[in-house]
């Protein structure tokens, strides 16, 4: 297995040059910076894809004052995310998102992160997630009811529907609250993501006090989210002594220990906003892309339908059904291969490092891109093709583990992966059991890489009975 790159020596100026503790990766010449910058603003997926195609598994991209180190080999991902993770903090995009998310689990570092992770992790243990299966199945049944109401009628925005459902699941399972009562929380999260991406692509050069429409929208969104969190906490307190074992209760109890109540209040807000953002967009994106991909494969719809009828009959799914919904799981896994909801993982090197053959100076921005890694031709045959069979046990066993990282890797591995997978598999099985969703002719589905991989303009689909 080579980790030196696919096109490294094919491009003039792209040859690796020796450096301290490894070579400098090849990459476009500095004079190309303006073109690259425009691509970063307009088409980030194309930028990453062509960088990997032209320069191989390690690419140095100079953008004005910043130099990005983009690594695209499973060994590199393992090194940065797991083996030497202590050398890396969260990087561009997430650093900017911290303005909205504060020091929640996704963006915090060091001792604060460890403490919060220890406190929150137990809520996501498999045993606890299994207990949430009924609530997830009921929310999924609500979604199927809403979709069924559109049977034979005009198109419905499936992405909007699954987003409402995943927020509903979070409210019930983690917060013991009905988030539907808080209005358009999903829109506020969109504004937060928009701003984080804007700050990322402008490399933080635009002052945040400028009254640009985007920034004003962001401020309003942040205020709305803070109001939602304050209300959640107040409503819980009004119900009497806090004893539950959901995230909200654990946070209330833990932040009471904070000497300064303002610090405790801020920590609670950061953590709840983070969990709501990280926990609903990702699963909704997985579902949107799954339905879109399956729409192009009638035989996959047929197999999904057959499995759901056989395993579930006409009852709601239970946690123990998950391992029998094997094909459904493979379909969801393949959708997350082609369209990983977290399409890029950004890190900032705290000290100099050597990644594979390459030197990474201290302070560099390091990028690992699941979107390109999951399409690496050395590990995925015919990578653009949607083929759930890749996730049959033989296929999975034949690949390096870090060739597929939709939930990240190492200590910052997704805390909510079991919940996200259970939701996605239940929803796909329950929809396929009785319905078939079809894309609207003329509507082009376009990926929009924000903090998560969204679909520009949603996913309008028509609904008809299965079979
Ligand atoms: C299919 C659904 C999901 C996908 C694909 C996904 C993906 C990811 C990825 C790739 C990371 C690592 C980010 C990094 O290393 O920079 C992550 C972290 C995280 N995810 Fe998820 N996620 C999903 C569902 C969820 C759910 C349901 C929740 C919570 C309810 C959640 C909460 C989090 C949190 C809090 C982190 C930060 C963990 C830490 O740094 O300690 N995710 N997720």
mmCIF file of N, CA and C and ligand atoms in Angstrom, residues 90 94 105-106 113 117 124 170 174 275 278-279 282-283 286 336 341-342 345 347 406-408 412-416 419-420 423, ligand 1:
data_model
loop_
_atom_site.group_PDB
_atom_site.id
_atom_site.type_symbol
_atom_site.label_atom_id
_atom_site.label_comp_id
_atom_site.label_asym_id
_atom_site.label_seq_id
_atom_site.Cartn_x
_atom_site.Cartn_y
_atom_site.Cartn_z
ATOM 1 N N UNK A 90 -8.847 21.106 17.486
ATOM 2 C CA UNK A 90 -9.790 21.334 16.397
ATOM 3 C C UNK A 90 -9.304 22.523 15.555
ATOM 4 N N UNK A 94 -14.275 24.895 12.775
ATOM 5 C CA UNK A 94 -14.741 24.655 14.144
ATOM 6 C C UNK A 94 -14.260 25.759 15.078
ATOM 7 N N UNK A 105 -18.825 20.256 23.616
ATOM 8 C CA UNK A 105 -17.999 19.065 23.400
ATOM 9 C C UNK A 105 -17.271 19.066 22.050
ATOM 10 N N UNK A 106 -17.933 19.601 21.030
ATOM 11 C CA UNK A 106 -17.360 19.564 19.683
ATOM 12 C C UNK A 106 -16.133 20.462 19.548
ATOM 13 N N UNK A 113 -12.634 19.638 27.891
ATOM 14 C CA UNK A 113 -13.234 18.632 26.999
ATOM 15 C C UNK A 113 -13.321 17.271 27.702
ATOM 16 N N UNK A 117 -16.744 15.314 28.379
ATOM 17 C CA UNK A 117 -16.934 14.036 27.679
ATOM 18 C C UNK A 117 -17.254 12.933 28.702
ATOM 19 N N UNK A 124 -24.829 8.108 26.324
ATOM 20 C CA UNK A 124 -24.804 7.518 24.983
ATOM 21 C C UNK A 124 -24.359 6.053 24.975
ATOM 22 N N UNK A 170 -33.930 14.178 19.341
ATOM 23 C CA UNK A 170 -32.989 14.737 20.317
ATOM 24 C C UNK A 170 -33.716 15.275 21.532
ATOM 25 N N UNK A 174 -32.670 13.058 24.656
ATOM 26 C CA UNK A 174 -31.578 13.645 25.442
ATOM 27 C C UNK A 174 -32.050 14.701 26.425
ATOM 28 N N UNK A 275 -24.887 19.952 21.296
ATOM 29 C CA UNK A 275 -25.516 18.632 21.108
ATOM 30 C C UNK A 275 -26.682 18.710 20.135
ATOM 31 N N UNK A 278 -24.924 19.180 16.620
ATOM 32 C CA UNK A 278 -24.178 17.994 16.171
ATOM 33 C C UNK A 278 -25.105 16.802 16.003
ATOM 34 N N UNK A 279 -26.171 16.784 16.775
ATOM 35 C CA UNK A 279 -27.006 15.586 16.813
ATOM 36 C C UNK A 279 -28.139 15.547 15.811
ATOM 37 N N UNK A 282 -26.565 16.070 11.233
ATOM 38 C CA UNK A 282 -25.801 14.943 10.701
ATOM 39 C C UNK A 282 -26.716 13.770 10.333
ATOM 40 N N UNK A 283 -27.623 13.450 11.244
ATOM 41 C CA UNK A 283 -28.510 12.307 10.980
ATOM 42 C C UNK A 283 -29.492 12.660 9.863
ATOM 43 N N UNK A 286 -27.680 12.336 6.604
ATOM 44 C CA UNK A 286 -27.545 10.906 6.254
ATOM 45 C C UNK A 286 -28.832 10.412 5.599
ATOM 46 N N UNK A 336 -23.404 7.067 3.644
ATOM 47 C CA UNK A 336 -22.450 7.885 4.418
ATOM 48 C C UNK A 336 -21.042 7.807 3.835
ATOM 49 N N UNK A 341 -21.777 13.032 6.285
ATOM 50 C CA UNK A 341 -22.348 14.293 6.786
ATOM 51 C C UNK A 341 -21.273 15.238 7.316
ATOM 52 N N UNK A 342 -20.272 14.699 8.003
ATOM 53 C CA UNK A 342 -19.146 15.551 8.382
ATOM 54 C C UNK A 342 -18.086 15.297 7.314
ATOM 55 N N UNK A 345 -12.676 17.053 8.395
ATOM 56 C CA UNK A 345 -12.255 17.142 9.791
ATOM 57 C C UNK A 345 -11.030 18.050 9.812
ATOM 58 N N UNK A 347 -7.992 20.172 11.801
ATOM 59 C CA UNK A 347 -7.169 20.157 12.997
ATOM 60 C C UNK A 347 -6.086 21.220 12.898
ATOM 61 N N UNK A 406 -16.891 7.846 8.804
ATOM 62 C CA UNK A 406 -17.995 8.820 8.845
ATOM 63 C C UNK A 406 -18.224 9.403 10.244
ATOM 64 N N UNK A 407 -17.815 8.669 11.284
ATOM 65 C CA UNK A 407 -17.996 9.180 12.650
ATOM 66 C C UNK A 407 -16.678 9.683 13.251
ATOM 67 N N UNK A 408 -15.681 9.921 12.388
ATOM 68 C CA UNK A 408 -14.387 10.366 12.884
ATOM 69 C C UNK A 408 -13.611 9.193 13.454
ATOM 70 N N UNK A 412 -11.788 11.876 19.700
ATOM 71 C CA UNK A 412 -12.892 12.778 19.369
ATOM 72 C C UNK A 412 -13.952 12.072 18.518
ATOM 73 N N UNK A 413 -13.935 10.738 18.515
ATOM 74 C CA UNK A 413 -14.944 9.946 17.804
ATOM 75 C C UNK A 413 -16.336 10.402 18.240
ATOM 76 N N UNK A 414 -17.272 10.375 17.290
ATOM 77 C CA UNK A 414 -18.626 10.870 17.559
ATOM 78 C C UNK A 414 -19.246 10.195 18.789
ATOM 79 N N UNK A 415 -19.714 11.006 19.703
ATOM 80 C CA UNK A 415 -20.301 10.456 20.927
ATOM 81 C C UNK A 415 -21.700 9.888 20.641
ATOM 82 N N UNK A 416 -22.354 10.397 19.586
ATOM 83 C CA UNK A 416 -23.754 10.009 19.333
ATOM 84 C C UNK A 416 -23.923 8.991 18.214
ATOM 85 N N UNK A 419 -26.785 6.361 18.489
ATOM 86 C CA UNK A 419 -28.107 6.980 18.367
ATOM 87 C C UNK A 419 -28.368 7.355 16.904
ATOM 88 N N UNK A 420 -27.379 7.982 16.259
ATOM 89 C CA UNK A 420 -27.536 8.393 14.865
ATOM 90 C C UNK A 420 -27.820 7.208 13.955
ATOM 91 N N UNK A 423 -31.375 5.754 14.561
ATOM 92 C CA UNK A 423 -32.396 6.607 13.937
ATOM 93 C C UNK A 423 -32.458 6.371 12.434
HETATM 94 C C1 LIG B 1 -25.248 9.866 11.301
HETATM 95 C C2 LIG B 1 -25.108 10.739 12.236
HETATM 96 C C3 LIG B 1 -23.802 11.349 12.708
HETATM 97 C C4 LIG B 1 -22.608 11.507 12.063
HETATM 98 C C5 LIG B 1 -22.243 11.077 10.653
HETATM 99 C C6 LIG B 1 -21.712 12.148 12.986
HETATM 100 C C7 LIG B 1 -20.371 12.443 12.714
HETATM 101 C C8 LIG B 1 -19.490 12.962 13.652
HETATM 102 C C9 LIG B 1 -18.075 13.140 13.418
HETATM 103 C C10 LIG B 1 -17.327 12.827 12.136
HETATM 104 C C11 LIG B 1 -17.531 13.649 14.554
HETATM 105 C C12 LIG B 1 -16.053 13.955 14.809
HETATM 106 C C13 LIG B 1 -15.725 15.401 14.512
HETATM 107 C C14 LIG B 1 -14.236 15.673 14.614
HETATM 108 O O1 LIG B 1 -13.446 14.784 14.917
HETATM 109 O O2 LIG B 1 -13.847 16.843 14.387
HETATM 110 C C15 LIG B 1 -18.603 13.822 15.490
HETATM 111 C C16 LIG B 1 -18.459 14.326 16.770
HETATM 112 C C17 LIG B 1 -19.505 14.562 17.615
HETATM 113 N N1 LIG B 1 -20.808 14.166 17.439
HETATM 114 FE FE1 LIG B 1 -21.564 13.185 15.846
HETATM 115 N N2 LIG B 1 -22.376 12.388 14.151
HETATM 116 C C18 LIG B 1 -23.651 11.896 14.034
HETATM 117 C C19 LIG B 1 -24.643 11.903 14.993
HETATM 118 C C20 LIG B 1 -24.530 12.489 16.230
HETATM 119 C C21 LIG B 1 -25.569 12.522 17.237
HETATM 120 C C22 LIG B 1 -26.938 11.876 17.106
HETATM 121 C C23 LIG B 1 -25.072 13.253 18.285
HETATM 122 C C24 LIG B 1 -25.688 13.653 19.595
HETATM 123 C C25 LIG B 1 -26.861 13.524 19.935
HETATM 124 C C26 LIG B 1 -23.714 13.644 17.932
HETATM 125 C C27 LIG B 1 -22.891 14.409 18.737
HETATM 126 C C28 LIG B 1 -21.543 14.601 18.508
HETATM 127 C C29 LIG B 1 -20.667 15.304 19.436
HETATM 128 C C30 LIG B 1 -21.075 15.959 20.739
HETATM 129 C C31 LIG B 1 -19.392 15.270 18.884
HETATM 130 C C32 LIG B 1 -18.104 15.824 19.501
HETATM 131 C C33 LIG B 1 -17.438 14.708 20.285
HETATM 132 C C34 LIG B 1 -16.115 15.101 20.924
HETATM 133 O O3 LIG B 1 -15.354 15.859 20.329
HETATM 134 O O4 LIG B 1 -15.877 14.600 22.016
HETATM 135 N N3 LIG B 1 -23.425 13.155 16.696
HETATM 136 N N4 LIG B 1 -19.784 13.386 14.932
#
